[in-house]
Coordinates of C-alpha atoms (C1' of nucleotides) in Angstrom, one line a residue:
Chain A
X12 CA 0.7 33.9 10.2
X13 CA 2.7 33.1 13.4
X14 CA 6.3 31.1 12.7
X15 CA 6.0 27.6 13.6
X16 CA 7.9 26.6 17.2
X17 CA 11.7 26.3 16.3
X18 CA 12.9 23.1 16.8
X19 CA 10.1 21.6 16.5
X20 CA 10.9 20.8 12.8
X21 CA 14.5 21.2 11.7
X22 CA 15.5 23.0 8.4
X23 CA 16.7 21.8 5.2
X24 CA 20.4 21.0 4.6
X25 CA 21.3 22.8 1.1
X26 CA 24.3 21.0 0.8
X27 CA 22.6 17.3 1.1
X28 CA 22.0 15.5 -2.7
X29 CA 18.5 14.4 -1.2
X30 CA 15.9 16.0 -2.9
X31 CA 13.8 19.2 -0.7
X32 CA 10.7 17.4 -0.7
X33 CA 12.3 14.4 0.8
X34 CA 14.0 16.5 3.5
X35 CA 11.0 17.8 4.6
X36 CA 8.9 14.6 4.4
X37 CA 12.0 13.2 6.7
X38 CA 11.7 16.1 9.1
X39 CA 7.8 15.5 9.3
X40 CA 8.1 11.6 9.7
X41 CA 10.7 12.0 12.4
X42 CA 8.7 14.6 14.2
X43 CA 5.4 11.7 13.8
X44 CA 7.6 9.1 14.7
X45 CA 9.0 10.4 18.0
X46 CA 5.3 11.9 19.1
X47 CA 6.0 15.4 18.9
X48 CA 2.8 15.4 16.5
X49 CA 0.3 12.6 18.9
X50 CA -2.1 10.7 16.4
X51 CA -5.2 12.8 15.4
X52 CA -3.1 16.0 15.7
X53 CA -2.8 18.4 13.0
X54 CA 0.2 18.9 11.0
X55 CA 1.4 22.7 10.1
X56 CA -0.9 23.7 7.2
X57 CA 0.5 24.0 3.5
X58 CA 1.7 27.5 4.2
X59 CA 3.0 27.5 7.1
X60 CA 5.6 24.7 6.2
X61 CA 5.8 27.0 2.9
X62 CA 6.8 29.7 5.7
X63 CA 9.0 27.2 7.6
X64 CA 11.0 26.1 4.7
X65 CA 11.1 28.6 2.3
X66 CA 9.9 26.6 -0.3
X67 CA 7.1 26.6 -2.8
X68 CA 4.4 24.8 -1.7
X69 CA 3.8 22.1 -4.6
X70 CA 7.3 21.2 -2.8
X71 CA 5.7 20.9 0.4
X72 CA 2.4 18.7 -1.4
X73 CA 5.0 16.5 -2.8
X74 CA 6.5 15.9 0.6
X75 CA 3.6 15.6 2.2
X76 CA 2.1 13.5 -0.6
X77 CA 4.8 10.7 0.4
X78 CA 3.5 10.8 3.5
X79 CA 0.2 10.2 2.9
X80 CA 1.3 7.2 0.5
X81 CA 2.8 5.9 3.4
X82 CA -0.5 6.1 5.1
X83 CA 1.6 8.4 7.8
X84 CA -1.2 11.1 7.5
X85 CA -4.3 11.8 5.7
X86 CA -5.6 15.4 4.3
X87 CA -8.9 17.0 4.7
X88 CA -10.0 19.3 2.4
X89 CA -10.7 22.6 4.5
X90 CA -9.3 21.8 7.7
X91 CA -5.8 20.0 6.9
X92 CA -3.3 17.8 7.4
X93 CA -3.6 15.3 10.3
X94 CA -1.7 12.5 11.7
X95 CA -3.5 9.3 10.9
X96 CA -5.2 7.4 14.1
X97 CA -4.1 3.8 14.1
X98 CA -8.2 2.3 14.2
X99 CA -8.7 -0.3 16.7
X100 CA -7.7 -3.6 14.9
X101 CA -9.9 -6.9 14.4
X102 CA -7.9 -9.9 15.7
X103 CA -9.3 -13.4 13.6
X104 CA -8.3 -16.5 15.2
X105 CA -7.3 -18.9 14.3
X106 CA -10.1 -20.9 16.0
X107 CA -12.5 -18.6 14.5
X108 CA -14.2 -21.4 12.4
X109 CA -14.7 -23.5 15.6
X110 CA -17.9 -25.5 15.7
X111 CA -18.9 -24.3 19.1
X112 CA -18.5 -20.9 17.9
X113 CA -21.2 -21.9 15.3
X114 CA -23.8 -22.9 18.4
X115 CA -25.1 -19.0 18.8
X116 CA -27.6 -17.7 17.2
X117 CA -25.7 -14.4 16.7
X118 CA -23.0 -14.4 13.5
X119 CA -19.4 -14.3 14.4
X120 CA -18.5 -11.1 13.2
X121 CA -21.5 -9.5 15.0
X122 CA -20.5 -11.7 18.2
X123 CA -17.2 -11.3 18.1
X124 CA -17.5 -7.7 17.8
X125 CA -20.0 -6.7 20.7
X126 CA -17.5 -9.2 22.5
X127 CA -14.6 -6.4 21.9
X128 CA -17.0 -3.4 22.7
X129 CA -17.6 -2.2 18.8
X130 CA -21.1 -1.6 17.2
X131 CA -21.8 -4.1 14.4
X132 CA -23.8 -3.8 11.4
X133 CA -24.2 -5.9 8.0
X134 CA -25.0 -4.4 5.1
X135 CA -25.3 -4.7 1.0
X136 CA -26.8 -7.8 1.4
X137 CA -27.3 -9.2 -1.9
X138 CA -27.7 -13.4 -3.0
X139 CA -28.1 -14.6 -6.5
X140 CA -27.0 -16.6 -9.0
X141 CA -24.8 -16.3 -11.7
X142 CA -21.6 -18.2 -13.4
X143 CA -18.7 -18.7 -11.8
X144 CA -15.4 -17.0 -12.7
X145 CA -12.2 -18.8 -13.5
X146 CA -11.2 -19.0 -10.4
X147 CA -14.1 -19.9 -8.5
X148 CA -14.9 -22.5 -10.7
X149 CA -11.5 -24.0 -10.5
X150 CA -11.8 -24.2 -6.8
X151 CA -15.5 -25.4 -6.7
X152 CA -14.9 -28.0 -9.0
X153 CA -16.3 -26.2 -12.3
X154 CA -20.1 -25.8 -11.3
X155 CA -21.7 -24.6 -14.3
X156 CA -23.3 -21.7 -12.0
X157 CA -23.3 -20.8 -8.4
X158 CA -25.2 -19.1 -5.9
X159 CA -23.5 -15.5 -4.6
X160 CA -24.1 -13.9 -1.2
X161 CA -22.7 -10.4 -1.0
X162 CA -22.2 -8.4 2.2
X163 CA -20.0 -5.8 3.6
X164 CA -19.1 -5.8 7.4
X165 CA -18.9 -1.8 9.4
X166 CA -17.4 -1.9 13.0
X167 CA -18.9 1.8 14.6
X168 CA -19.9 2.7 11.1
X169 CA -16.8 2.2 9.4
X170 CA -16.3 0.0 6.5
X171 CA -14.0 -2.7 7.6
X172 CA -14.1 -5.4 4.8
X173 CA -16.5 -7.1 2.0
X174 CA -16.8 -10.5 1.0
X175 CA -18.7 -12.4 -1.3
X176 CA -19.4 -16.4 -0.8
X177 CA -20.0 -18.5 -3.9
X178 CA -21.4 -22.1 -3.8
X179 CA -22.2 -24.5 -5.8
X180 CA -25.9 -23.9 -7.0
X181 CA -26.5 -27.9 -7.0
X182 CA -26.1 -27.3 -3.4
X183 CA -27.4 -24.7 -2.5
X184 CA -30.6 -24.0 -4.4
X185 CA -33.9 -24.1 -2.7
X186 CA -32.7 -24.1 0.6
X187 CA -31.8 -21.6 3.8
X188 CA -28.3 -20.9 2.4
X189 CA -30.3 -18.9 -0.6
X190 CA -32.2 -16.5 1.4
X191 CA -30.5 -13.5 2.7
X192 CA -30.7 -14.4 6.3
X193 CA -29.8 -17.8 6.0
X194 CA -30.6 -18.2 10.2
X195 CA -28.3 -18.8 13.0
X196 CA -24.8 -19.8 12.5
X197 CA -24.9 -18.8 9.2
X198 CA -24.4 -20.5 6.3
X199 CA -22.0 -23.0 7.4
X200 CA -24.5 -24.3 10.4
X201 CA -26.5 -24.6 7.2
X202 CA -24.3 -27.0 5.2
X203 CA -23.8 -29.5 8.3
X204 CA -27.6 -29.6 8.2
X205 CA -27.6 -30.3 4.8
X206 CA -25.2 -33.6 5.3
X207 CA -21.7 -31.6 4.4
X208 CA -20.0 -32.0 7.5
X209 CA -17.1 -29.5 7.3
X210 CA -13.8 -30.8 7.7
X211 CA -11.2 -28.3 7.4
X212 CA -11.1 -24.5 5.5
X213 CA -8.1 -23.7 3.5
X214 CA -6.9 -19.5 3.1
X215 CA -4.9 -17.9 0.7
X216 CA -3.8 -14.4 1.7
X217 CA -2.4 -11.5 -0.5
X218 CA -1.6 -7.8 0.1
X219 CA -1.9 -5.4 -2.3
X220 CA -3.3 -1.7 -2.7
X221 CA -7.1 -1.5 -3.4
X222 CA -8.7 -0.4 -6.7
X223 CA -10.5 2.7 -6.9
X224 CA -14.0 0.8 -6.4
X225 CA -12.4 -0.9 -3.1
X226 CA -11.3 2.3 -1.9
X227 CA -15.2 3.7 -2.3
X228 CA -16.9 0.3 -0.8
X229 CA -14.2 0.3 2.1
X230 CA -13.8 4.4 2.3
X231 CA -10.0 3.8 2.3
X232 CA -7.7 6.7 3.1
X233 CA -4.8 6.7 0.6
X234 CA -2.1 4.5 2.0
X235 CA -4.1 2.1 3.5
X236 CA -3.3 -1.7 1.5
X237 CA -6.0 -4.6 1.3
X238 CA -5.7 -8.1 2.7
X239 CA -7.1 -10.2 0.2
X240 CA -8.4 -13.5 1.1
X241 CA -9.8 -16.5 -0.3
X242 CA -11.5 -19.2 1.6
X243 CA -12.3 -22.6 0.6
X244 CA -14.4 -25.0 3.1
X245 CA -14.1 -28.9 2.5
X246 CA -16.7 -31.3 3.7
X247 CA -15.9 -34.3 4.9
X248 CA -15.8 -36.6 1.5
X249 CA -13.0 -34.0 0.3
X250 CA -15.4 -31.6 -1.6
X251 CA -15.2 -27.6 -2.2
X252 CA -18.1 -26.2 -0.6
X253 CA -18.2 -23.1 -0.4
X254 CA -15.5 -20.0 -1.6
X255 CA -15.8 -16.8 0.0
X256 CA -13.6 -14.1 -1.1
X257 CA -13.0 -11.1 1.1
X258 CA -11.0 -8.1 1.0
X259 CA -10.3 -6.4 3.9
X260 CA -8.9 -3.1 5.1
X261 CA -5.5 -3.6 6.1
X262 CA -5.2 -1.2 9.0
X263 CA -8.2 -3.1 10.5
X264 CA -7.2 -6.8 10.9
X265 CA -4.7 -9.0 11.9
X266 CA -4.7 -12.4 11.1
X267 CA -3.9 -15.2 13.1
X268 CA -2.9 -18.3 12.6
X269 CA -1.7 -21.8 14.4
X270 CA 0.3 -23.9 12.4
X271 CA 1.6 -27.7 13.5
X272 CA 5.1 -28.5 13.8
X273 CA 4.6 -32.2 12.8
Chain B
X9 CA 6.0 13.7 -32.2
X10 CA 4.1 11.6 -33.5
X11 CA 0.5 11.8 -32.2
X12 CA -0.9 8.4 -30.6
X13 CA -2.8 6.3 -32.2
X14 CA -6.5 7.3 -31.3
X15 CA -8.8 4.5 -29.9
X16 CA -6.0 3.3 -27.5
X17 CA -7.0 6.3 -25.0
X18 CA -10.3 8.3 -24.8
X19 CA -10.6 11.9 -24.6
X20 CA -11.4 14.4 -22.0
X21 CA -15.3 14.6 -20.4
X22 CA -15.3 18.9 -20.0
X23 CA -18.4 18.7 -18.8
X24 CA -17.5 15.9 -15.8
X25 CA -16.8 17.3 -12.5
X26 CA -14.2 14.8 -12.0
X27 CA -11.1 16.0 -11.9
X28 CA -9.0 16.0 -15.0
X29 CA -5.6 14.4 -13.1
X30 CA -8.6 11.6 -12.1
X31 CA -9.7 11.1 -15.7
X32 CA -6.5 10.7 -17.3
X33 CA -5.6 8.4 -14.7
X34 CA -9.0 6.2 -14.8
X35 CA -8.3 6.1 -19.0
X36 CA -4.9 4.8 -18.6
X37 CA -6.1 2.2 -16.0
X38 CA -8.9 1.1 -18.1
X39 CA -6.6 0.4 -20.9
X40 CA -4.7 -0.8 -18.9
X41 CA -7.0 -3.8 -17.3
X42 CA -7.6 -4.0 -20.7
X43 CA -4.9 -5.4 -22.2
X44 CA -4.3 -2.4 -24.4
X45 CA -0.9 -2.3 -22.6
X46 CA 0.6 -5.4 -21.3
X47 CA 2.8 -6.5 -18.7
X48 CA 6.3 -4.4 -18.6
X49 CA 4.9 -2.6 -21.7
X50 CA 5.6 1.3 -21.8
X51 CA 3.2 4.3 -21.4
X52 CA 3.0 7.2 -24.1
X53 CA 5.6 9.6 -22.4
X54 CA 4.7 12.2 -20.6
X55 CA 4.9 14.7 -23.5
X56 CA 2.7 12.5 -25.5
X57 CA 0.1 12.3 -22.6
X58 CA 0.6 16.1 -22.5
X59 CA -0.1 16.6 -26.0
X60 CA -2.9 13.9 -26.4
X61 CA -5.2 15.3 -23.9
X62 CA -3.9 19.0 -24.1
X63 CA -3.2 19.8 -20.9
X64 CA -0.2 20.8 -18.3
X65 CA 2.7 18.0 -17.6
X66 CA 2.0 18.7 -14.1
X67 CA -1.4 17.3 -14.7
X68 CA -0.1 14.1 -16.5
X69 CA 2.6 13.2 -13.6
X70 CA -0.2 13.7 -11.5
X71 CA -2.6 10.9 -13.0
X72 CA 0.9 8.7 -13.0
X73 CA 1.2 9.3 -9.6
X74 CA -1.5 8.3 -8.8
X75 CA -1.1 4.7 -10.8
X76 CA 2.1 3.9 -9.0
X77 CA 0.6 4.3 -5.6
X78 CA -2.4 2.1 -6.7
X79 CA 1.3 -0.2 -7.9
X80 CA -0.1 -0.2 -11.6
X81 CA 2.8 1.0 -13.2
X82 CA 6.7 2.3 -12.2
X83 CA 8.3 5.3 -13.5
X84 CA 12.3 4.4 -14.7
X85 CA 14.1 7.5 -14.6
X86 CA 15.4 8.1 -18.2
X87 CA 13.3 5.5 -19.8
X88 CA 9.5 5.9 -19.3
X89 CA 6.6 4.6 -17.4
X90 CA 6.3 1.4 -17.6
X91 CA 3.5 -1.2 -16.7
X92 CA 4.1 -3.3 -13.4
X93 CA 5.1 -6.9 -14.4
X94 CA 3.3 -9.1 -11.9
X95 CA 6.7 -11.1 -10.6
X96 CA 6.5 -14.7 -10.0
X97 CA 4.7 -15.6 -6.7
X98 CA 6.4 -17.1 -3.6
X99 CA 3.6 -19.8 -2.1
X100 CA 4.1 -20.4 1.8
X101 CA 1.9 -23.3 2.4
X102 CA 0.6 -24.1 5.3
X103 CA 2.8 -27.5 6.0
X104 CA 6.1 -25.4 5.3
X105 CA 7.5 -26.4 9.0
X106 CA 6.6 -29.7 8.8
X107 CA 9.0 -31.7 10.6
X108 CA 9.9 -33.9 7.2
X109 CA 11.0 -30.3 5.6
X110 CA 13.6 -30.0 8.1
X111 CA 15.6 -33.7 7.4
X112 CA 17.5 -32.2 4.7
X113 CA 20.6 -30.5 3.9
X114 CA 19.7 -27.2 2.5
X115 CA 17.0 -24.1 4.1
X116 CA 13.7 -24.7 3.2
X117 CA 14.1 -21.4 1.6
X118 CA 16.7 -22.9 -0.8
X119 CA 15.3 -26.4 -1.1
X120 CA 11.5 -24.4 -2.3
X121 CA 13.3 -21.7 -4.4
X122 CA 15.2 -24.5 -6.4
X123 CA 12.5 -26.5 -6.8
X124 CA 10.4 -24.0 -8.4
X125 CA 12.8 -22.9 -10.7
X126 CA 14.2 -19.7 -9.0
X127 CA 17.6 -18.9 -7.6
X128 CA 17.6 -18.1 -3.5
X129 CA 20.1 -16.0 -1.9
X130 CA 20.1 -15.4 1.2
X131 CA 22.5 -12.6 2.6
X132 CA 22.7 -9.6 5.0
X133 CA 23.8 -12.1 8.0
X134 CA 23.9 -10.6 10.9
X135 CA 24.1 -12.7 14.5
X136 CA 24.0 -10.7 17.9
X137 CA 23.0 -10.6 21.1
X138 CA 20.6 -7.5 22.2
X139 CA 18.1 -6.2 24.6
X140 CA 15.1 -7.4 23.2
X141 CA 11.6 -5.1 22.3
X142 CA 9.1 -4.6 24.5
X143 CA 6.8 -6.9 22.3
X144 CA 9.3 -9.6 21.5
X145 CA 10.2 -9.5 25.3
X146 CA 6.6 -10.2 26.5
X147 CA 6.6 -13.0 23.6
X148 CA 9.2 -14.7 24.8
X149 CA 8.3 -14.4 28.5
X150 CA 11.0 -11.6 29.4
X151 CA 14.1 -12.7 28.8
X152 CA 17.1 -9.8 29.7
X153 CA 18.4 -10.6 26.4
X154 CA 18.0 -12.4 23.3
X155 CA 19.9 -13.5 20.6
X156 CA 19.0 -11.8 17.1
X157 CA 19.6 -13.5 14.0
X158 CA 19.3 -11.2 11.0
X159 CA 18.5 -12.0 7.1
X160 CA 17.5 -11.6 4.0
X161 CA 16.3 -13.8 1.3
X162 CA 16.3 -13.0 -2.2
X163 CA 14.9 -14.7 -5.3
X164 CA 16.4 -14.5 -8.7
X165 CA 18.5 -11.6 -7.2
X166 CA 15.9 -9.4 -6.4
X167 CA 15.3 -9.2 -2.7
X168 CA 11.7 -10.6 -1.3
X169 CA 11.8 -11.2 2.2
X170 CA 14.1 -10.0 5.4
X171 CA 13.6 -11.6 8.6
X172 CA 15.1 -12.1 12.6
X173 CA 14.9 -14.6 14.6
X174 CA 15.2 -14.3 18.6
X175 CA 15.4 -16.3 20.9
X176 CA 16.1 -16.3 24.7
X177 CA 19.3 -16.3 25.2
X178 CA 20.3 -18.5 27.8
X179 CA 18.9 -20.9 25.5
X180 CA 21.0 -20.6 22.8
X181 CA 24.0 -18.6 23.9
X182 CA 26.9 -21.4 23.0
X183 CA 25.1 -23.2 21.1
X184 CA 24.8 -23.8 17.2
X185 CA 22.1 -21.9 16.9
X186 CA 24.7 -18.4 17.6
X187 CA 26.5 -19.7 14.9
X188 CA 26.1 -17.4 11.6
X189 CA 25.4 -21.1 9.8
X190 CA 23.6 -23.3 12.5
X191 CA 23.5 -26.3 10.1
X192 CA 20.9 -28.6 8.1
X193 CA 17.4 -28.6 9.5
X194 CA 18.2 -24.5 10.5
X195 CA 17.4 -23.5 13.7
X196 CA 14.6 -25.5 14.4
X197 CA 16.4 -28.7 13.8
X198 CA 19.1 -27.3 16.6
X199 CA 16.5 -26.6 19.1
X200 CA 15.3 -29.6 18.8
X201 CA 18.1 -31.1 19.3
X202 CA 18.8 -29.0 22.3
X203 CA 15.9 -30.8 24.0
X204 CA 13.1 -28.1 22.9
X205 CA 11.1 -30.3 21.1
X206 CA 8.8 -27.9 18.9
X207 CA 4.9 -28.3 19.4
X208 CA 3.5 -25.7 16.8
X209 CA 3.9 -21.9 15.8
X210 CA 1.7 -19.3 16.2
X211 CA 1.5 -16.6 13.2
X212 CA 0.3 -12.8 13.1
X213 CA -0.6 -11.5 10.0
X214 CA 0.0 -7.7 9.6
X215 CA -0.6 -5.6 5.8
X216 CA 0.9 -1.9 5.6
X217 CA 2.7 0.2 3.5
X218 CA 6.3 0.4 4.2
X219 CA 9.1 2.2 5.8
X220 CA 11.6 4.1 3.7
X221 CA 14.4 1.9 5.3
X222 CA 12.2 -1.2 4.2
X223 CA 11.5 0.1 0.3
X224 CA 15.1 0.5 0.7
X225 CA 16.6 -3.0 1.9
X226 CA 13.3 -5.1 -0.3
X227 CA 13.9 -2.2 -3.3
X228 CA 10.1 -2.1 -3.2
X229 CA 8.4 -0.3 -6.0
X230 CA 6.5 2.6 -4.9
X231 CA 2.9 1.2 -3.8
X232 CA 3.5 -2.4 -2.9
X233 CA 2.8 -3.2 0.6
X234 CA 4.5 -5.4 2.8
X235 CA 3.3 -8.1 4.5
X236 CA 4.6 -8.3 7.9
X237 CA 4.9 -11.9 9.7
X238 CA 5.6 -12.8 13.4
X239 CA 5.9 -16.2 14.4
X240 CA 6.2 -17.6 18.0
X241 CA 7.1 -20.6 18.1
X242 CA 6.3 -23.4 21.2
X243 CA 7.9 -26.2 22.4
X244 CA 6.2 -29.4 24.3
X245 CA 6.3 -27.7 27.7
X246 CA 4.7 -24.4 25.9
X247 CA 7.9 -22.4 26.2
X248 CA 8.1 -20.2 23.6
X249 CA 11.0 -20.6 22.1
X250 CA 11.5 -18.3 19.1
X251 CA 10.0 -15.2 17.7
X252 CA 10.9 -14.9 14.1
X253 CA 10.0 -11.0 12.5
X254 CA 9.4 -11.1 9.2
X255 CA 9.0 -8.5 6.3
X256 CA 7.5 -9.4 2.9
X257 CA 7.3 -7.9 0.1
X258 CA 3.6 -8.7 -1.0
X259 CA 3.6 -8.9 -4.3
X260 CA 6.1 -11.7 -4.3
X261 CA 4.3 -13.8 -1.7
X262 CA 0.6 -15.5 -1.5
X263 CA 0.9 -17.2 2.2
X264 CA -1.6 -20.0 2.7
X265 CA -3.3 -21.8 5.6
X266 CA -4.7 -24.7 6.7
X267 CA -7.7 -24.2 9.5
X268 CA -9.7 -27.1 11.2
X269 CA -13.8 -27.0 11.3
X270 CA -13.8 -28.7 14.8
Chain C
dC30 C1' -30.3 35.5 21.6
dT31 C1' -30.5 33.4 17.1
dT32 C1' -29.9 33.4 12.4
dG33 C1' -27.4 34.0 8.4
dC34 C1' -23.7 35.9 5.9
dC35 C1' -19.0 37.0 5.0
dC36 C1' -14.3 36.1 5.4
dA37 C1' -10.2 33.9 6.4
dC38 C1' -8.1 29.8 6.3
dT39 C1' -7.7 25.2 4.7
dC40 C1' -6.5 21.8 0.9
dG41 C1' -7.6 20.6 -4.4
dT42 C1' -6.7 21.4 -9.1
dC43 C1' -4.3 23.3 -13.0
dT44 C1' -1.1 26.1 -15.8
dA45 C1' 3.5 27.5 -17.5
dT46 C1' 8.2 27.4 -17.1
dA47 C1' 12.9 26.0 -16.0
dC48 C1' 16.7 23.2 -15.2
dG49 C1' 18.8 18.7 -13.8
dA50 C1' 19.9 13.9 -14.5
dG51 C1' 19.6 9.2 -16.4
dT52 C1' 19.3 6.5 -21.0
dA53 C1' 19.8 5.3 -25.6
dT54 C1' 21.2 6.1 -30.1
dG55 C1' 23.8 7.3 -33.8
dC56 C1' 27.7 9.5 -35.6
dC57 C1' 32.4 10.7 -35.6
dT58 C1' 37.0 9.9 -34.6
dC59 C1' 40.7 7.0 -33.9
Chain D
dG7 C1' 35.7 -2.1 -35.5
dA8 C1' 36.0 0.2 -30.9
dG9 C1' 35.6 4.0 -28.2
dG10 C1' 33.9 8.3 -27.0
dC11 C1' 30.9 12.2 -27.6
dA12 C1' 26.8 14.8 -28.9
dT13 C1' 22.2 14.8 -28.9
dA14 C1' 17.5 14.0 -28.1
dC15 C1' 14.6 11.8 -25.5
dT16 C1' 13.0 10.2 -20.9
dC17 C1' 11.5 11.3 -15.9
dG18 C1' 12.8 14.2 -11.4
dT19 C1' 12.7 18.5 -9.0
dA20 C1' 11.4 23.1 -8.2
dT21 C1' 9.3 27.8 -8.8
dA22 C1' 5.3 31.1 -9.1
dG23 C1' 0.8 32.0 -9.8
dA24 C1' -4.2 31.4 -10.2
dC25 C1' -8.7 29.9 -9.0
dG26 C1' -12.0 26.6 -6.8
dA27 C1' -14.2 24.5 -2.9
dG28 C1' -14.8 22.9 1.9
dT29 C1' -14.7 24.5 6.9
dG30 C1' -15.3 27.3 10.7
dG31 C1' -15.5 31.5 13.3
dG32 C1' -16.9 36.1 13.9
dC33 C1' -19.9 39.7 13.0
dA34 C1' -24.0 41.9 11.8
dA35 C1' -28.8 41.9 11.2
dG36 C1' -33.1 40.4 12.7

DNA sequence: CTTGCCCACTCGTCTATACGAGTATGCCTC
DNA sequence: GAGGCATACTCGTATAGACGAGTGGGCAAG
């Protein structure tokens, strides 16, 4: 075991009132923050910060357990500690519902993606029907049941957010919007076809950490919060169409937005 | 000690290869989605936990830890674990700088909080002139310096939001809008004034976890994310005009937006 | 040269113990 | 009754040790 470079991280200051672990989490975030670790990079392992320190090492898991809940750093078993990367993010526009963008035959996320140089895919596909909860059917306009289409979106093979769209079954039943492919433009060229001309979408976004299922679908490291959003489209007599609830990985998206200043 | 009642938490799977920290942790959760422990309520101690599952403390604090990253529940030093109270939601809707919002005396912070019950604060003011950062420079088109206006809003007295505001400074230098009060209508009523009459804003929509400094000023919980905000904001001749920085905590806020279909 | 095994190193899990510090309660003193 | 103190509870911090499991490299056998 070779000592680490000196300077490289400081030492502890016995005299401070801030707890060890936290010293050392400070000494590793500073060194993260200023670069001396780049992102990817490995961090010292367990022992040699044990080394470094002089502590014991659940004192160096607890400090380096704050980082990770910071989503500073993420562990892998066997080969340690490692700076996390900041992924490529996923702008969405606030145009992104356009109707021109609607005129491909190609859906948005897989257009939009290929646009920025990432490899698509669409999976979990799944569409049925079943009864709405609460707060669907609050939004819908209490349907006694609705149709479901599940899906989860990967950029490069990586999980980057799941959504589920509910409609109203009146509306939807026995036509493309039920089958899993429901063509080009998706399910929204489908509606205008169907006589709902779409007139505006309303979003409501939280943050929040994901539950242990989300963290599975989405293969979340620890640290990493969820953007929950919740879409409602109006036609053009004033009615909910269509609900589509999506969570997405935080450190994959930012949202964008144009507001009026009338 | 008096054993817990049984029936309010399962007992341990020896024969699961999950670990037992993950267990403990998935039985507290479970009861607690289920209601068996509501809002604010307090967990069996850690010395029950210890003795109702029969293992190590270092176990127990574990599975806790692991509920207040997921933001489930918040340890009080002295008192107990304790349940995470869902606080009362802040709604930003999407019309929130409609010009009509700004003909009145009060902040539309102030005005909203009152009127849904809640008492606003808004302290921490801070008014300078600065360099600006390299992303609010190429914002704002490069200005050599900005003016900074620094705050932070808090609800109830618990602190939800802090926020600054730049803008160019050879717009505003001298003007109201340096002034630590700049008057009814706030800052956009003043530009306005000024001649910069306001066309619409743009909004970016970040989700991460936050910085110590930020749990500190917001007194976040451990695993609440913040939701971080910045706003451009245009005039008629598309100059922008103002970048305002914002950082949320997110379990106070639901932001919501309005998006065309054309 | 290739294959396969072993070993060293990594983090993951768990135990047992100790002391410190914040909180609440009840009792005792004044 | 009011104030203060002792005490028993809470969680916070830290130590030392043990074993398990994933990873990767080097060495030995084929």
């Amino acid at each position: 075991m070779v000592a680490l470079p000196s300077g490289l991280l400081g030492s502890l200051d016995p005299t401070s009132d801030r707890a060890v672990f936290r010293q050392i989490a400070d000494h590793l975030r500073e060194a993260i923050d200023k670069g001396r670790f780049a992102e990817g990079a490995k961090l010292p392992s367990e022992s040699e910060l044990v080394d470094h320190f002089g502590v014991s090492r659940m004192t160096v898991r607890n400090a380096l357990s704050m980082l990770q809940s910071e989503g500073l750093v993420s562990s892998e078993h066997g080969k340690g500690v490692f700076v996390r990367p900041r992924p490529p993010v996923r702008r969405l526009a606030s145009d992104r519902f356009a109707r021109r963008h609607r005129e491909q035959g190609k859906s948005a996320f897989t257009m939009e993606a290929e646009a920025a140089g990432s490899r698509p895919e669409v999976d979990n596909l799944e569409v049925k029907e079943e009864r709405p909860s609460a707060d669907v059917s609050a939004r819908l306009g209490a349907p006694r049941r609705v149709l479901a289409r599940r899906r989860r979106y990967l950029l490069d093979g990586r999980p980057v957010e799941f959504a589920t769209s509910y409609l109203p079954l009146d509306l939807a039943r026995d036509t493309p919007i039920a089958q899993p492919n429901p063509g080009p433009g998706g399910i929204y060229a489908r509606l205008e076809e169907l006589g709902h001309k779409l007139d505006h979408f309303e979003e409501e976004i939280r943050a929040r950490m994901p539950s242990p299922q989300e963290i599975k679908t989405l293969r979340l490291a620890s640290g990493v919060p969820v953007i929950h959003l919740v879409r409602t489209a109006y036609d053009t007599k004033g009615r909910a169409v269509e609900v589509c609830d999506t969570v997405m990985a935080a450190d994959a998206y930012v949202l964008s937005y144009q507001l009026p200043a009338t």
